[in-house]
Amino acid sequence: MSGPRKLKPPFRADHVGSLLRPNRLLEARKKAGFGEVGEKSSKGSISSKELRAIEDDCIREIVAIQESIGLEGVTDGELRRASWAIDFLSRIEGITMVVPESDIGYDFTGSVYRPPVPTTVSKLALPAGGIQLEDFKFLKSVTSKTPKVTVPAPEILHYRGGRDAVDKKIYPDIEEFFADIIQVYSDEIDGLVSAGCTYLQIDNTDTALLCDQKQAERQKKITGMGLRDQVSLQARLINESIKNRPEHMAVSMHMCRGNNQGQWIGEGGYDPVAEQLFSEFDVDAFFMEYDSDRAGDFEPLRFVPGDKLVVLGLITTKTPENESKTELIKRIEGASKFIPIENLAISPQCGMASSFRGNPITVDDQKRKFELVLEVAHEIWG
């Protein structure tokens, strides 16, 4: 097969999905009593219904901005979430989020963050009405472009806590746990497909983090699994979750090495996982972080099959400054030595706000980064 199986979407100029939260939305979340990880921590002065109405207004505005810039793939900016992952995972029946008391934290370039660990307290199940379904329906109703849904990768339910976070009385056989994860995600995706979703992005930070030897050793202690086995498990959970998707749905997988207020937790090129990454994950496109030397060179792209698309994340979201258009074009030309240029696209390296705090950039910076993505894509692909 020549060329990627699906190109629209993903688009030559694309983006990862999360966007800066407007101040009035942040204030509304506080008034509604929501804490930092998406939980309702106190009784609010406004209702959840009132908060959702404000979210709706902010999403309409951010959709209009994306369309006015010229983006073809449009997201809701994850504006309804406090975190790219926690809000979604915590809504799965049978999962509760537990902040670890130990030092199993992530060192974000000097600041240790202990994210809540998804902990199994009963059999897993998709809640009635799904998780992203109503959010997608609203997004679809307010855009004339292609609405994209972003979800955290299913393996996070195992990666962050390992076997210790899965109650052995509920799941004496870990394979039953994996089967239920797959069922939850399959059911969620089926609902999205029925509602008209044609573009799904799975956010998988963990495969890229395993490229960092320190992170790989850390994960072996948590999961008891070596690097190759962990990558294979990640691929199996994703592949089984999406295997029933229709031909007209494009599924991409985004990878990065951490994105919290402009900081990161891992470094190292894709070499340790490249062969497995491109042979075992049955997705249509890979959004790959490539904005700094921490991500290594483009040589691992030589393993990309001819029917896959790679979206090069060349424009950083961690700082306000933009790379020059000339330098970005040179880098894409450099990548094309290992993969045909028709199998490439461009995007920012990660989201603009993986959590409600956002990266240390402004709304104007965010807009300029998207405009640069479009300028480069137009110059290279027309």
CSV table of C-alpha atoms in Angstrom, one decimal:
chain,number,residue,atom,x,y,z
A,1,MET,CA,0.0,0.0,0.0
A,2,SER,CA,1.4,3.4,-0.9
A,3,GLY,CA,0.7,6.3,1.4
A,4,PRO,CA,-1.1,6.4,4.7
A,5,ARG,CA,-4.5,4.6,4.8
A,6,LYS,CA,-6.2,7.6,6.2
A,7,LEU,CA,-5.1,11.2,5.9
A,8,LYS,CA,-8.2,13.3,6.6
A,9,PRO,CA,-8.1,13.1,9.5
A,10,PRO,CA,-5.3,13.4,10.7
A,11,PHE,CA,-4.6,16.6,8.8
A,12,ARG,CA,-1.3,18.0,7.5
A,13,ALA,CA,-1.7,20.8,10.1
A,14,ASP,CA,-3.1,19.3,13.3
A,15,HIS,CA,-2.9,19.7,17.0
A,16,VAL,CA,-2.9,17.5,20.1
A,17,GLY,CA,-6.1,18.8,21.7
A,18,SER,CA,-5.9,20.5,25.1
A,19,LEU,CA,-6.1,24.3,25.1
A,20,LEU,CA,-5.6,27.1,27.7
A,21,ARG,CA,-8.6,27.5,30.0
A,22,PRO,CA,-10.3,30.9,30.1
A,23,ASN,CA,-10.1,32.7,33.4
A,24,ARG,CA,-13.8,32.8,33.8
A,25,LEU,CA,-14.0,29.0,33.4
A,26,LEU,CA,-11.3,28.5,36.1
A,27,GLU,CA,-13.3,30.8,38.4
A,28,ALA,CA,-16.5,28.9,37.7
A,29,ARG,CA,-14.9,25.6,38.5
A,30,LYS,CA,-13.8,27.0,41.9
A,31,LYS,CA,-17.3,28.3,42.5
A,32,ALA,CA,-18.7,24.9,41.7
A,33,GLY,CA,-16.5,23.3,44.3
A,34,PHE,CA,-14.2,21.3,42.1
A,35,GLY,CA,-10.7,20.5,43.3
A,36,GLU,CA,-7.5,20.2,41.4
A,37,VAL,CA,-7.9,16.7,40.2
A,38,GLY,CA,-11.5,17.0,39.0
A,39,GLU,CA,-13.2,15.8,42.2
A,40,LYS,CA,-16.0,17.8,43.8
A,41,SER,CA,-14.2,18.8,47.0
A,42,SER,CA,-16.8,21.1,48.5
A,43,LYS,CA,-20.3,22.4,48.1
A,44,GLY,CA,-20.2,25.2,45.5
A,45,SER,CA,-21.9,28.5,45.1
A,46,ILE,CA,-23.0,27.5,41.6
A,47,SER,CA,-24.5,24.2,40.5
A,48,SER,CA,-23.0,21.7,38.1
A,49,LYS,CA,-25.7,22.7,35.6
A,50,GLU,CA,-24.6,26.3,35.8
A,51,LEU,CA,-20.9,25.3,35.4
A,52,ARG,CA,-21.7,23.2,32.3
A,53,ALA,CA,-23.5,26.2,30.8
A,54,ILE,CA,-20.3,28.2,31.3
A,55,GLU,CA,-18.2,25.4,29.8
A,56,ASP,CA,-20.5,25.3,26.8
A,57,ASP,CA,-20.0,29.0,26.2
A,58,CYS,CA,-16.2,28.7,26.5
A,59,ILE,CA,-16.2,25.7,24.2
A,60,ARG,CA,-18.2,27.6,21.6
A,61,GLU,CA,-15.6,30.4,21.7
A,62,ILE,CA,-12.6,28.1,21.5
A,63,VAL,CA,-14.1,26.2,18.6
A,64,ALA,CA,-14.8,29.5,16.8
A,65,ILE,CA,-11.1,30.5,17.3
A,66,GLN,CA,-9.8,27.2,16.0
A,67,GLU,CA,-12.0,27.5,12.9
A,68,SER,CA,-11.0,31.1,12.3
A,69,ILE,CA,-7.3,30.2,12.4
A,70,GLY,CA,-8.0,27.5,9.8
A,71,LEU,CA,-7.6,24.3,11.7
A,72,GLU,CA,-9.6,21.4,10.2
A,73,GLY,CA,-9.5,19.1,13.3
A,74,VAL,CA,-11.3,20.8,16.2
A,75,THR,CA,-11.4,19.8,19.9
A,76,ASP,CA,-13.3,21.1,22.9
A,77,GLY,CA,-9.8,22.0,24.3
A,78,GLU,CA,-10.5,19.5,27.2
A,79,LEU,CA,-12.1,22.5,28.9
A,80,ARG,CA,-14.4,20.3,30.9
A,81,ARG,CA,-11.4,18.4,32.5
A,82,ALA,CA,-9.0,19.3,35.3
A,83,SER,CA,-6.5,16.8,33.8
A,84,TRP,CA,-6.0,15.2,30.5
A,85,ALA,CA,-6.3,11.7,32.1
A,86,ILE,CA,-7.7,11.8,35.7
A,87,ASP,CA,-11.2,13.0,34.9
A,88,PHE,CA,-11.7,10.3,32.3
A,89,LEU,CA,-10.2,7.4,34.3
A,90,SER,CA,-12.0,8.4,37.6
A,91,ARG,CA,-15.4,8.1,35.9
A,92,ILE,CA,-14.9,4.4,35.1
A,93,GLU,CA,-17.0,2.4,37.5
A,94,GLY,CA,-14.8,0.4,39.8
A,95,ILE,CA,-12.0,3.0,39.8
A,96,THR,CA,-11.1,5.4,42.6
A,97,MET,CA,-8.1,7.7,42.5
A,98,VAL,CA,-5.6,7.4,45.4
A,99,VAL,CA,-2.7,9.8,45.9
A,100,PRO,CA,0.3,7.6,46.8
A,101,GLU,CA,1.9,8.2,50.2
A,102,SER,CA,5.3,6.9,49.0
A,103,ASP,CA,7.8,8.7,46.8
A,104,ILE,CA,6.4,7.1,43.6
A,105,GLY,CA,6.2,10.6,42.1
A,106,TYR,CA,7.2,12.0,38.8
A,107,ASP,CA,10.1,14.5,38.8
A,108,PHE,CA,9.0,17.3,36.6
A,109,THR,CA,12.4,18.9,36.1
A,110,GLY,CA,12.9,19.5,39.8
A,111,SER,CA,9.3,19.5,41.1
A,112,VAL,CA,8.0,16.1,42.2
A,113,TYR,CA,4.3,15.5,41.4
A,114,ARG,CA,2.5,12.5,42.8
A,115,PRO,CA,-0.5,11.9,40.5
A,116,PRO,CA,-3.4,10.0,41.8
A,117,VAL,CA,-3.2,6.3,41.0
A,118,PRO,CA,-6.2,4.6,39.4
A,119,THR,CA,-7.1,2.0,42.0
A,120,THR,CA,-9.5,-0.9,41.5
A,121,VAL,CA,-12.2,-1.2,44.2
A,122,SER,CA,-14.8,-3.2,42.2
A,123,LYS,CA,-15.4,-4.7,38.8
A,124,LEU,CA,-14.8,-2.2,36.0
A,125,ALA,CA,-17.7,-1.0,33.9
A,126,LEU,CA,-18.6,2.0,31.7
A,127,PRO,CA,-21.0,4.3,33.4
A,128,ALA,CA,-24.4,4.7,32.0
A,129,GLY,CA,-24.3,7.3,29.2
A,130,GLY,CA,-20.6,6.8,28.6
A,131,ILE,CA,-17.8,9.1,29.6
A,132,GLN,CA,-17.1,11.4,26.6
A,133,LEU,CA,-20.4,10.8,24.7
A,134,GLU,CA,-22.3,13.9,25.7
A,135,ASP,CA,-19.2,16.1,25.5
A,136,PHE,CA,-18.7,14.8,21.9
A,137,LYS,CA,-22.3,15.4,20.9
A,138,PHE,CA,-22.0,19.0,22.1
A,139,LEU,CA,-18.7,19.6,20.3
A,140,LYS,CA,-20.1,18.1,17.1
A,141,SER,CA,-23.1,20.4,17.3
A,142,VAL,CA,-21.0,23.6,17.4
A,143,THR,CA,-18.4,23.0,14.7
A,144,SER,CA,-18.5,22.7,10.9
A,145,LYS,CA,-15.1,21.0,10.9
A,146,THR,CA,-14.0,17.6,12.1
A,147,PRO,CA,-14.5,17.1,15.8
A,148,LYS,CA,-11.7,15.2,17.5
A,149,VAL,CA,-12.1,13.3,20.8
A,150,THR,CA,-9.1,12.7,23.0
A,151,VAL,CA,-8.9,9.9,25.6
A,152,PRO,CA,-6.1,8.7,27.9
A,153,ALA,CA,-4.6,5.3,26.9
A,154,PRO,CA,-6.1,2.3,28.7
A,155,GLU,CA,-2.8,1.0,30.0
A,156,ILE,CA,-2.6,3.9,32.4
A,157,LEU,CA,-5.0,1.9,34.6
A,158,HIS,CA,-2.1,-0.6,35.1
A,159,TYR,CA,1.0,1.4,34.4
A,160,ARG,CA,0.8,3.8,37.3
A,161,GLY,CA,0.0,1.3,40.1
A,162,GLY,CA,0.8,-2.1,38.8
A,163,ARG,CA,-0.6,-5.2,40.3
A,164,ASP,CA,-0.7,-3.6,43.8
A,165,ALA,CA,-3.5,-1.2,42.6
A,166,VAL,CA,-5.7,-4.0,41.4
A,167,ASP,CA,-7.6,-5.8,44.3
A,168,LYS,CA,-6.7,-9.5,44.1
A,169,LYS,CA,-10.0,-10.5,45.5
A,170,ILE,CA,-11.8,-8.6,42.7
A,171,TYR,CA,-9.4,-9.7,40.0
A,172,PRO,CA,-7.4,-12.8,41.1
A,173,ASP,CA,-6.4,-13.2,37.5
A,174,ILE,CA,-4.9,-10.0,36.1
A,175,GLU,CA,-6.0,-11.1,32.6
A,176,GLU,CA,-9.6,-10.6,33.7
A,177,PHE,CA,-8.7,-7.1,34.7
A,178,PHE,CA,-7.2,-6.4,31.3
A,179,ALA,CA,-10.3,-7.9,29.6
A,180,ASP,CA,-12.6,-5.5,31.5
A,181,ILE,CA,-10.4,-2.5,30.6
A,182,ILE,CA,-10.7,-3.5,26.9
A,183,GLN,CA,-14.5,-3.9,27.3
A,184,VAL,CA,-14.9,-0.4,28.9
A,185,TYR,CA,-12.9,1.3,26.2
A,186,SER,CA,-14.6,-0.7,23.4
A,187,ASP,CA,-18.0,0.2,24.7
A,188,GLU,CA,-17.0,3.9,25.0
A,189,ILE,CA,-15.7,3.9,21.4
A,190,ASP,CA,-18.8,2.2,20.1
A,191,GLY,CA,-20.9,4.9,21.7
A,192,LEU,CA,-18.8,7.6,20.1
A,193,VAL,CA,-19.0,5.9,16.7
A,194,SER,CA,-22.8,5.7,16.9
A,195,ALA,CA,-22.8,9.5,17.7
A,196,GLY,CA,-20.8,10.2,14.5
A,197,CYS,CA,-17.2,10.4,15.8
A,198,THR,CA,-14.7,9.9,13.0
A,199,TYR,CA,-11.5,11.1,14.7
A,200,LEU,CA,-10.2,9.6,18.0
A,201,GLN,CA,-6.9,10.3,19.6
A,202,ILE,CA,-5.4,8.1,22.3
A,203,ASP,CA,-3.0,9.9,24.6
A,204,ASN,CA,-0.2,7.5,25.5
A,205,THR,CA,2.7,9.2,27.4
A,206,ASP,CA,4.0,5.9,28.7
A,207,THR,CA,5.6,4.4,25.6
A,208,ALA,CA,7.7,7.5,25.1
A,209,LEU,CA,8.6,7.6,28.8
A,210,LEU,CA,10.0,4.1,28.6
A,211,CYS,CA,12.7,5.5,26.3
A,212,ASP,CA,14.2,7.1,29.4
A,213,GLN,CA,16.2,4.5,31.3
A,214,LYS,CA,15.4,5.9,34.7
A,215,GLN,CA,11.7,5.8,33.9
A,216,ALA,CA,12.0,2.3,32.5
A,217,GLU,CA,13.6,1.1,35.7
A,218,ARG,CA,11.0,2.8,37.8
A,219,GLN,CA,8.2,1.1,35.9
A,220,LYS,CA,9.8,-2.3,36.2
A,221,LYS,CA,9.7,-1.9,40.0
A,222,ILE,CA,6.0,-0.9,39.8
A,223,THR,CA,4.8,-3.4,37.2
A,224,GLY,CA,7.4,-6.2,37.4
A,225,MET,CA,7.6,-6.1,33.6
A,226,GLY,CA,10.5,-5.4,31.4
A,227,LEU,CA,10.4,-2.8,28.7
A,228,ARG,CA,9.4,-5.0,25.8
A,229,ASP,CA,6.6,-6.7,27.8
A,230,GLN,CA,5.2,-3.3,28.9
A,231,VAL,CA,5.1,-2.0,25.4
A,232,SER,CA,3.4,-5.1,24.1
A,233,LEU,CA,0.8,-4.8,26.9
A,234,GLN,CA,0.2,-1.2,26.0
A,235,ALA,CA,-0.2,-2.2,22.3
A,236,ARG,CA,-2.6,-5.1,23.1
A,237,LEU,CA,-4.9,-3.0,25.3
A,238,ILE,CA,-5.1,-0.3,22.7
A,239,ASN,CA,-5.5,-2.6,19.7
A,240,GLU,CA,-8.2,-4.7,21.3
A,241,SER,CA,-10.1,-1.6,22.4
A,242,ILE,CA,-10.2,-0.1,18.8
A,243,LYS,CA,-10.4,-3.3,16.7
A,244,ASN,CA,-14.1,-2.9,16.0
A,245,ARG,CA,-13.8,0.7,14.8
A,246,PRO,CA,-15.3,1.3,11.4
A,247,GLU,CA,-13.1,2.1,8.3
A,248,HIS,CA,-14.2,5.8,8.4
A,249,MET,CA,-12.9,6.4,11.9
A,250,ALA,CA,-9.2,7.5,12.1
A,251,VAL,CA,-7.4,6.6,15.4
A,252,SER,CA,-4.2,8.4,16.3
A,253,MET,CA,-1.9,7.9,19.2
A,254,HIS,CA,-0.1,10.9,20.9
A,255,MET,CA,3.2,10.4,22.8
A,256,CYS,CA,5.2,12.8,24.9
A,257,ARG,CA,7.6,12.8,27.8
A,258,GLY,CA,5.4,14.8,30.2
A,259,ASN,CA,3.7,18.2,29.9
A,260,ASN,CA,2.9,20.0,33.2
A,261,GLN,CA,3.1,23.8,33.3
A,262,GLY,CA,6.0,23.7,30.7
A,263,GLN,CA,7.9,20.9,32.5
A,264,TRP,CA,8.7,17.3,31.6
A,265,ILE,CA,9.7,14.0,33.3
A,266,GLY,CA,11.6,12.0,30.7
A,267,GLU,CA,14.1,12.2,28.0
A,268,GLY,CA,15.6,9.9,25.4
A,269,GLY,CA,15.1,9.1,21.7
A,270,TYR,CA,12.5,6.6,20.5
A,271,ASP,CA,15.2,4.0,19.7
A,272,PRO,CA,14.5,1.6,22.6
A,273,VAL,CA,10.8,1.2,21.5
A,274,ALA,CA,10.8,2.1,17.8
A,275,GLU,CA,10.5,-1.4,16.2
A,276,GLN,CA,7.7,-2.4,18.6
A,277,LEU,CA,6.0,0.9,18.4
A,278,PHE,CA,5.6,0.9,14.7
A,279,SER,CA,4.9,-2.8,14.3
A,280,GLU,CA,2.6,-3.6,17.2
A,281,PHE,CA,0.3,-0.5,17.6
A,282,ASP,CA,-2.6,-0.8,15.1
A,283,VAL,CA,-3.3,2.9,14.9
A,284,ASP,CA,-3.5,5.1,11.8
A,285,ALA,CA,-1.2,7.9,12.9
A,286,PHE,CA,1.4,8.7,15.5
A,287,PHE,CA,1.7,12.2,17.0
A,288,MET,CA,5.3,12.3,18.1
A,289,GLU,CA,7.0,14.8,20.3
A,290,TYR,CA,10.0,16.2,18.5
A,291,ASP,CA,10.4,19.8,19.7
A,292,SER,CA,13.8,19.3,21.5
A,293,ASP,CA,16.9,17.2,21.7
A,294,ARG,CA,15.2,15.2,24.5
A,295,ALA,CA,13.2,13.3,21.8
A,296,GLY,CA,16.3,12.2,19.9
A,297,ASP,CA,16.7,12.2,16.1
A,298,PHE,CA,14.4,11.0,13.3
A,299,GLU,CA,16.2,7.8,12.5
A,300,PRO,CA,13.6,5.6,14.4
A,301,LEU,CA,11.1,6.7,11.7
A,302,ARG,CA,12.7,4.3,9.3
A,303,PHE,CA,10.5,1.6,10.9
A,304,VAL,CA,7.2,3.3,10.1
A,305,PRO,CA,5.0,1.2,7.8
A,306,GLY,CA,4.0,2.7,4.5
A,307,ASP,CA,0.3,3.0,5.5
A,308,LYS,CA,0.9,5.0,8.6
A,309,LEU,CA,1.0,8.8,9.1
A,310,VAL,CA,3.5,10.5,11.5
A,311,VAL,CA,2.5,13.9,12.8
A,312,LEU,CA,5.8,15.6,13.8
A,313,GLY,CA,5.4,17.6,17.0
A,314,LEU,CA,8.0,20.2,16.1
A,315,ILE,CA,6.6,23.3,17.7
A,316,THR,CA,7.0,23.5,21.5
A,317,THR,CA,4.0,24.3,23.8
A,318,LYS,CA,6.3,24.6,26.8
A,319,THR,CA,7.5,28.1,26.1
A,320,PRO,CA,6.1,31.3,24.4
A,321,GLU,CA,8.8,31.4,21.7
A,322,ASN,CA,8.2,29.9,18.3
A,323,GLU,CA,10.7,28.1,16.1
A,324,SER,CA,11.5,29.7,12.8
A,325,LYS,CA,9.5,28.5,9.7
A,326,THR,CA,12.8,28.0,7.9
A,327,GLU,CA,14.1,25.7,10.7
A,328,LEU,CA,10.9,23.7,10.8
A,329,ILE,CA,10.9,23.1,7.1
A,330,LYS,CA,14.5,21.9,7.3
A,331,ARG,CA,13.6,19.5,10.1
A,332,ILE,CA,10.7,18.1,8.1
A,333,GLU,CA,13.1,17.6,5.2
A,334,GLY,CA,15.4,15.9,7.6
A,335,ALA,CA,12.7,13.5,8.7
A,336,SER,CA,11.8,12.7,5.1
A,337,LYS,CA,15.2,11.0,4.7
A,338,PHE,CA,13.7,8.2,6.8
A,339,ILE,CA,10.0,8.3,5.9
A,340,PRO,CA,8.3,9.6,2.7
A,341,ILE,CA,7.2,13.2,3.1
A,342,GLU,CA,3.6,12.2,2.0
A,343,ASN,CA,3.5,10.2,5.3
A,344,LEU,CA,4.3,13.2,7.4
A,345,ALA,CA,2.3,16.1,9.0
A,346,ILE,CA,3.0,18.7,11.6
A,347,SER,CA,1.6,19.8,14.9
A,348,PRO,CA,2.6,21.3,18.2
A,349,GLN,CA,4.6,18.9,20.4
A,350,CYS,CA,1.8,18.4,23.0
A,351,GLY,CA,-1.3,20.1,24.3
A,352,MET,CA,-1.3,23.7,25.5
A,353,ALA,CA,-2.8,22.7,28.8
A,354,SER,CA,-2.6,19.1,29.9
A,355,SER,CA,-4.1,20.3,33.2
A,356,PHE,CA,-6.3,23.2,34.1
A,357,ARG,CA,-3.2,25.3,35.0
A,358,GLY,CA,-1.9,25.3,31.5
A,359,ASN,CA,1.6,25.9,30.2
A,360,PRO,CA,3.4,29.2,30.7
A,361,ILE,CA,2.1,30.7,27.4
A,362,THR,CA,-0.6,33.2,26.6
A,363,VAL,CA,-3.7,32.9,24.5
A,364,ASP,CA,-1.9,35.0,21.8
A,365,ASP,CA,1.1,32.6,22.0
A,366,GLN,CA,-1.3,29.7,21.5
A,367,LYS,CA,-2.8,31.3,18.4
A,368,ARG,CA,0.6,32.1,16.9
A,369,LYS,CA,1.7,28.5,17.3
A,370,PHE,CA,-1.3,27.2,15.5
A,371,GLU,CA,-0.8,29.8,12.7
A,372,LEU,CA,2.8,28.7,12.3
A,373,VAL,CA,1.7,25.0,12.0
A,374,LEU,CA,-0.6,26.0,9.2
A,375,GLU,CA,2.0,28.2,7.4
A,376,VAL,CA,4.5,25.3,7.4
A,377,ALA,CA,2.0,22.8,6.3
A,378,HIS,CA,0.8,25.0,3.4
A,379,GLU,CA,4.4,25.6,2.3
A,380,ILE,CA,5.3,21.9,2.2
A,381,TRP,CA,2.1,20.2,1.2
A,382,GLY,CA,0.1,23.0,-0.4
